[in-house]
PDB file of C-alpha atoms in Angstrom:
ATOM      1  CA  UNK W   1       0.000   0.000   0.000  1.00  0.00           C
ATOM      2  CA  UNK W   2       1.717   3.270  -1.350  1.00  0.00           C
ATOM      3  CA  UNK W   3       0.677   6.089   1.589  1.00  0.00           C
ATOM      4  CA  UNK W   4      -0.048   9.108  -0.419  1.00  0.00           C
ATOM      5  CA  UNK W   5       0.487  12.987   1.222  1.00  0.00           C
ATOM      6  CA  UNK W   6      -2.390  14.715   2.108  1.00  0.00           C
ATOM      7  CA  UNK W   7      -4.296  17.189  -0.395  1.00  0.00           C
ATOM      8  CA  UNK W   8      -6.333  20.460   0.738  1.00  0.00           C
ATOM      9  CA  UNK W   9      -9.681  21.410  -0.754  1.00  0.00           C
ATOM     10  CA  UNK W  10     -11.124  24.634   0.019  1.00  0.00           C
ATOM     11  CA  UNK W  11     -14.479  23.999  -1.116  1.00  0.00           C
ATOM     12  CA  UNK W  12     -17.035  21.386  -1.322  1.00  0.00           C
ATOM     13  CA  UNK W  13     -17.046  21.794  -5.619  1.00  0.00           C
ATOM     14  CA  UNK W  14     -13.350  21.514  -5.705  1.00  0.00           C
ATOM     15  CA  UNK W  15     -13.520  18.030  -3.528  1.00  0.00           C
ATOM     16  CA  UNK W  16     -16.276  17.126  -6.010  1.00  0.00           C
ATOM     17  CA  UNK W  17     -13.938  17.973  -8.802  1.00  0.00           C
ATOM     18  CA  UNK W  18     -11.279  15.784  -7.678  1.00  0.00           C
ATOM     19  CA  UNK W  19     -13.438  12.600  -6.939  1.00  0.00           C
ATOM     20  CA  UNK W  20     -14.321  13.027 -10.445  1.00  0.00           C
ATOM     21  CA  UNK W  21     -11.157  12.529 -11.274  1.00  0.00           C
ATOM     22  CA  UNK W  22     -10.582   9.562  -9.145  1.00  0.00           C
ATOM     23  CA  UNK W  23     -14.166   8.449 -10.748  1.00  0.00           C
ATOM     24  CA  UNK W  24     -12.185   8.642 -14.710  1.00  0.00           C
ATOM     25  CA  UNK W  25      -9.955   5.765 -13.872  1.00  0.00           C
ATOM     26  CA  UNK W  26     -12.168   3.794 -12.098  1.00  0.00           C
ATOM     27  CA  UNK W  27     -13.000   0.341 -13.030  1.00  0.00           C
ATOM     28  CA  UNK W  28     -15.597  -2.865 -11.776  1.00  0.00           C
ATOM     29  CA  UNK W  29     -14.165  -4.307  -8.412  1.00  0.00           C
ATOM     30  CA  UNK W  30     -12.845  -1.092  -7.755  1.00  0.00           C
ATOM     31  CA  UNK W  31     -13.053  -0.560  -3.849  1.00  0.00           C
ATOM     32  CA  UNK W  32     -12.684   2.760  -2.013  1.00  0.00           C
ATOM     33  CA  UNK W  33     -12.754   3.176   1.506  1.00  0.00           C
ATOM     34  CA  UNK W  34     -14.327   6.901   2.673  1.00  0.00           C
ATOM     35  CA  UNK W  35     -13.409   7.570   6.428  1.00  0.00           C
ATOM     36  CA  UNK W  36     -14.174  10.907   8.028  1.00  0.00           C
ATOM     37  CA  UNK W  37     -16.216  12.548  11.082  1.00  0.00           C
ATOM     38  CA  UNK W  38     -19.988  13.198  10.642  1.00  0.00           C
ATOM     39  CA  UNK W  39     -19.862  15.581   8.134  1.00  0.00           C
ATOM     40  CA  UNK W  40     -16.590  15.600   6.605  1.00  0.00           C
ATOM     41  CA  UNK W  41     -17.424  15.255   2.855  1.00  0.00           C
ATOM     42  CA  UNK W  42     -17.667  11.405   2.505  1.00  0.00           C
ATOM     43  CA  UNK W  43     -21.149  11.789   0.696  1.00  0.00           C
ATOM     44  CA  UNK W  44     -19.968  15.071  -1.228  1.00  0.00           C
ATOM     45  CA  UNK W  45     -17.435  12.790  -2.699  1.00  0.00           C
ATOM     46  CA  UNK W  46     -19.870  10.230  -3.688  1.00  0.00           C
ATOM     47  CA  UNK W  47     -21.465  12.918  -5.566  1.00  0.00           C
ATOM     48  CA  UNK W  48     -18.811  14.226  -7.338  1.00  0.00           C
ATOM     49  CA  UNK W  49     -17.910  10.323  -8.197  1.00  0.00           C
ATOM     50  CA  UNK W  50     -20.660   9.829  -9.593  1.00  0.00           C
ATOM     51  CA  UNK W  51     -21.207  12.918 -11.433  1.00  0.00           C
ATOM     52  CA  UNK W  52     -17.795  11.914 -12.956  1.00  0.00           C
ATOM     53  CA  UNK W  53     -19.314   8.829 -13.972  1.00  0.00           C
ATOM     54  CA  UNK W  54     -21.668  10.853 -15.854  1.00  0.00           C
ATOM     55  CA  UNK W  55     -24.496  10.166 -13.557  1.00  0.00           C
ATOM     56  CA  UNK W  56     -26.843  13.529 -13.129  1.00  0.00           C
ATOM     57  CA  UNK W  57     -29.933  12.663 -10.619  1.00  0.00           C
ATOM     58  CA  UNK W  58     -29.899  12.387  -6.987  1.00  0.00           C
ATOM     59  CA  UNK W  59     -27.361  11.059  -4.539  1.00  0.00           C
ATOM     60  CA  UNK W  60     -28.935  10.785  -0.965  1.00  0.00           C
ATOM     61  CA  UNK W  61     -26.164   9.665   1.280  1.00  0.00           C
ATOM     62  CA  UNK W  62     -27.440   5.928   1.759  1.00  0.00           C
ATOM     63  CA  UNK W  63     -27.215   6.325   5.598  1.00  0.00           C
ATOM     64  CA  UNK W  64     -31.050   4.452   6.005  1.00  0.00           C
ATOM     65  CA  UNK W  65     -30.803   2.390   2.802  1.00  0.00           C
ATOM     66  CA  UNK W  66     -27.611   1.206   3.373  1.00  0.00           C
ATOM     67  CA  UNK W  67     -26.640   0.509  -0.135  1.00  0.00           C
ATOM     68  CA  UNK W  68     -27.612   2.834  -3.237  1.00  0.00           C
ATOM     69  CA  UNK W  69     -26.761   0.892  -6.473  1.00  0.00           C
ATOM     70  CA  UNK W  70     -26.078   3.080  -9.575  1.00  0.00           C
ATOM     71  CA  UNK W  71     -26.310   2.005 -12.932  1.00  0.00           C
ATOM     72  CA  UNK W  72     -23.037   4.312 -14.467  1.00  0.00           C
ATOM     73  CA  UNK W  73     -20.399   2.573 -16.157  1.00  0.00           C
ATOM     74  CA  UNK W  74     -18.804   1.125 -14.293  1.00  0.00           C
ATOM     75  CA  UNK W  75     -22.130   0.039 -12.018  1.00  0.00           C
ATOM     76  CA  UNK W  76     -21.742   1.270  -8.581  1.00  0.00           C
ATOM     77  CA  UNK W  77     -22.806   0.804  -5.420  1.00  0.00           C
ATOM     78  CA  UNK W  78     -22.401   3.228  -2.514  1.00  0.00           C
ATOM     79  CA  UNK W  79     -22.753   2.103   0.832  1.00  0.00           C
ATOM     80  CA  UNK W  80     -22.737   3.572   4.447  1.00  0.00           C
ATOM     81  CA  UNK W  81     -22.459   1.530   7.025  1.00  0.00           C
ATOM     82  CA  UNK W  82     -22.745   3.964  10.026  1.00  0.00           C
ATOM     83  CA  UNK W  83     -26.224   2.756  11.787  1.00  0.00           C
ATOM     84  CA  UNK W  84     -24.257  -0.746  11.336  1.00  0.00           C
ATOM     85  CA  UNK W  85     -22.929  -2.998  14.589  1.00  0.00           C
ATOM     86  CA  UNK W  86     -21.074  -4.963  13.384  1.00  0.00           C
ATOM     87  CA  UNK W  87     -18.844  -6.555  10.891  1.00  0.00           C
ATOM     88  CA  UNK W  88     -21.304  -9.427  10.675  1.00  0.00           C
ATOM     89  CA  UNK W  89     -24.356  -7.417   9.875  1.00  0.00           C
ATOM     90  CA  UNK W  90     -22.292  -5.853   6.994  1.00  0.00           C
ATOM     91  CA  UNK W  91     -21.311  -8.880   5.524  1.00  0.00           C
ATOM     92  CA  UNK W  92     -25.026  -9.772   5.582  1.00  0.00           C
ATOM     93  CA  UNK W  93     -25.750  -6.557   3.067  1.00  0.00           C
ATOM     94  CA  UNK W  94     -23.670  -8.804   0.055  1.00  0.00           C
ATOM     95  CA  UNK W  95     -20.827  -6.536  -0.342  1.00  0.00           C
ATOM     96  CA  UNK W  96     -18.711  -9.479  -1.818  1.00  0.00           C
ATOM     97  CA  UNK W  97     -21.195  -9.765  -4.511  1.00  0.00           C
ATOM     98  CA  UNK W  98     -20.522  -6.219  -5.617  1.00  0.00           C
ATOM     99  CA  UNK W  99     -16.999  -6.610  -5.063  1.00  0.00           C
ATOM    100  CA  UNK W 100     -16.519  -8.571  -8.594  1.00  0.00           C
ATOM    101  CA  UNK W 101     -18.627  -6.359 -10.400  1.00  0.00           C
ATOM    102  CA  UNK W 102     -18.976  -2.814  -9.197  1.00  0.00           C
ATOM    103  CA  UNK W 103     -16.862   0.057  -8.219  1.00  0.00           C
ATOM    104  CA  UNK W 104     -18.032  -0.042  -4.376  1.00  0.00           C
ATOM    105  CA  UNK W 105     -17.651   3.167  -2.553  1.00  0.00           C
ATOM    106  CA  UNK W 106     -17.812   2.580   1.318  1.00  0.00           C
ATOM    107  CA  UNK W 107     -18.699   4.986   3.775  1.00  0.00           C
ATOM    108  CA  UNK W 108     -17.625   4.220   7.474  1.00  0.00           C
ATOM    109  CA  UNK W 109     -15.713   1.545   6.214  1.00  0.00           C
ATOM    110  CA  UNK W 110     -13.905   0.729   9.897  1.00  0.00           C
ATOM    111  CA  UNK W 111     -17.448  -0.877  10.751  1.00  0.00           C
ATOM    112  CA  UNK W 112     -16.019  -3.451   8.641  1.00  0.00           C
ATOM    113  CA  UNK W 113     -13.075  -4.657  10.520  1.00  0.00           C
ATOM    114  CA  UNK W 114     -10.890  -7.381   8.903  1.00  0.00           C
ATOM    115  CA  UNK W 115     -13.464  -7.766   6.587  1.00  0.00           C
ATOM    116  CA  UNK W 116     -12.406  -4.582   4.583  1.00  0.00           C
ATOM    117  CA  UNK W 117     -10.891  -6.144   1.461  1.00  0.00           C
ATOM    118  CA  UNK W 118      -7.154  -5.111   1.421  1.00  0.00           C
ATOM    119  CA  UNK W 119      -6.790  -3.615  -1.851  1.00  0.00           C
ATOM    120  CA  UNK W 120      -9.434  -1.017  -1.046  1.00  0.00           C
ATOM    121  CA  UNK W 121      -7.784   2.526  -2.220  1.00  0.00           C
ATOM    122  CA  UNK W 122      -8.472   4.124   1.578  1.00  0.00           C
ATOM    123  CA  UNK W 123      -9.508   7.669   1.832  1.00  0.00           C
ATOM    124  CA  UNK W 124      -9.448   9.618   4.566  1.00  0.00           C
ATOM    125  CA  UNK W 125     -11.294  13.496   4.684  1.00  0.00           C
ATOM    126  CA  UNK W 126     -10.763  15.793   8.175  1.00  0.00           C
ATOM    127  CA  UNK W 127     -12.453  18.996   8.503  1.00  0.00           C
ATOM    128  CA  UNK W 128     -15.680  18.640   9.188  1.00  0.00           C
ATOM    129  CA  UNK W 129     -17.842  22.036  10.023  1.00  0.00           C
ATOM    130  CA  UNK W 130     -15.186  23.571   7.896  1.00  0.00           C
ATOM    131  CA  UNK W 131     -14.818  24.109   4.211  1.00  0.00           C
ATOM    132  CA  UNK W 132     -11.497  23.188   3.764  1.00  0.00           C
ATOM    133  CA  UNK W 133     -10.723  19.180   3.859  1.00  0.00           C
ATOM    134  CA  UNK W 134      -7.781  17.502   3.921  1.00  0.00           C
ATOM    135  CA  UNK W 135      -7.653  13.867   1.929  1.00  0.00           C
ATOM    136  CA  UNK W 136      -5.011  11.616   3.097  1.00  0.00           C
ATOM    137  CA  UNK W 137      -5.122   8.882   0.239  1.00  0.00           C
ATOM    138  CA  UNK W 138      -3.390   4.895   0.636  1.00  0.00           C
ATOM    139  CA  UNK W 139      -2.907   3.141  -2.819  1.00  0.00           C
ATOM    140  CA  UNK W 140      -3.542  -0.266  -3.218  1.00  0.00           C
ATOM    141  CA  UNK W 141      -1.120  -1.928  -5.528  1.00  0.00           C
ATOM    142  CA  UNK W 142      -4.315  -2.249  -8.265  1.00  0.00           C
ATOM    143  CA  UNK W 143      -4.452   1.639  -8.287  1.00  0.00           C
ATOM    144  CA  UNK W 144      -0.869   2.722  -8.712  1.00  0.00           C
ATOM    145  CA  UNK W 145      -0.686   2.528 -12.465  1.00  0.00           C
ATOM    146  CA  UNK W 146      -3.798   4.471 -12.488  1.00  0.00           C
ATOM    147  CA  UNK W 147      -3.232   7.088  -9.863  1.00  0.00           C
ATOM    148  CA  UNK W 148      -0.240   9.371 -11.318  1.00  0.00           C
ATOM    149  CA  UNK W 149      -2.973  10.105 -13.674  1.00  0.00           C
ATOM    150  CA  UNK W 150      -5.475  11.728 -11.025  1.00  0.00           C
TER     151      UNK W 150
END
């Protein structure tokens, strides 16, 4: 896993912007890992993912629904596991299913444990209440080809 410095964003559009960017060399089983307070821009990037993807309705952070599957290219399911126990009751939503097939973005993704898969690009996003965020991005071996390009 290549630890990656931290970036600054000093506005929710220009954190959209970049997970745009992130979205243009994503591919199925694609797994990234959003960790941050309440607040801190996990669901903003979801947005801007998706809008990257091309995708222009809604994107309700799935806090009640759990899992909000979106049919971009890739396909892509975004999932918060907040409200969640346990890693058992996660691995009852069929994350492993989307795994294979999806680009799986994964809010709260501690409430996983050891069942986080380890080649999961991790992001990190501090500065909640604020507008500025800092990302602090690890690179999974799968991504590093594709991440000088972000």
């Amino acid at each position: 896993m290549l630890q990656m410095g931290s970036v600054i964003f000093n506005s929710p559009e220009a954190l959209a912007d970049f997970a745009a960017r992130v979205a243009a060399q994503a591919r199925a089983g694609d797994i990234l890992a959003l960790s941050g307070d309440l607040g801190a821009g996990k669901s903003c990037f979801a947005r801007g993912f998706l809008r990257g993807l091309g995708y222009q309705g809604d994107v309700p952070s799935p806090t009640f629904t759990l899992v909000q599957p979106y049919d971009t290219q890739p396909p892509v399911w975004h999932v918060d596991l907040y409200r969640l126990d346990s890693p058992d009751e996660a691995a009852a939503l069929g994350l492993d299913e989307a795994y294979d097939d999806q680009v799986t973005l994964i809010e709260w993704p501690e409430r996983l444990g050891a069942l986080l898969p380890h080649d999961a690009l991790r992001i990190s996003i501090d500065g909640a209440g604020e507008v500025t965020r800092r990302l602090t991005v690890s690179v999974p071996p799968s991504w590093e080809g594709r991440w000088p390009r972000i």
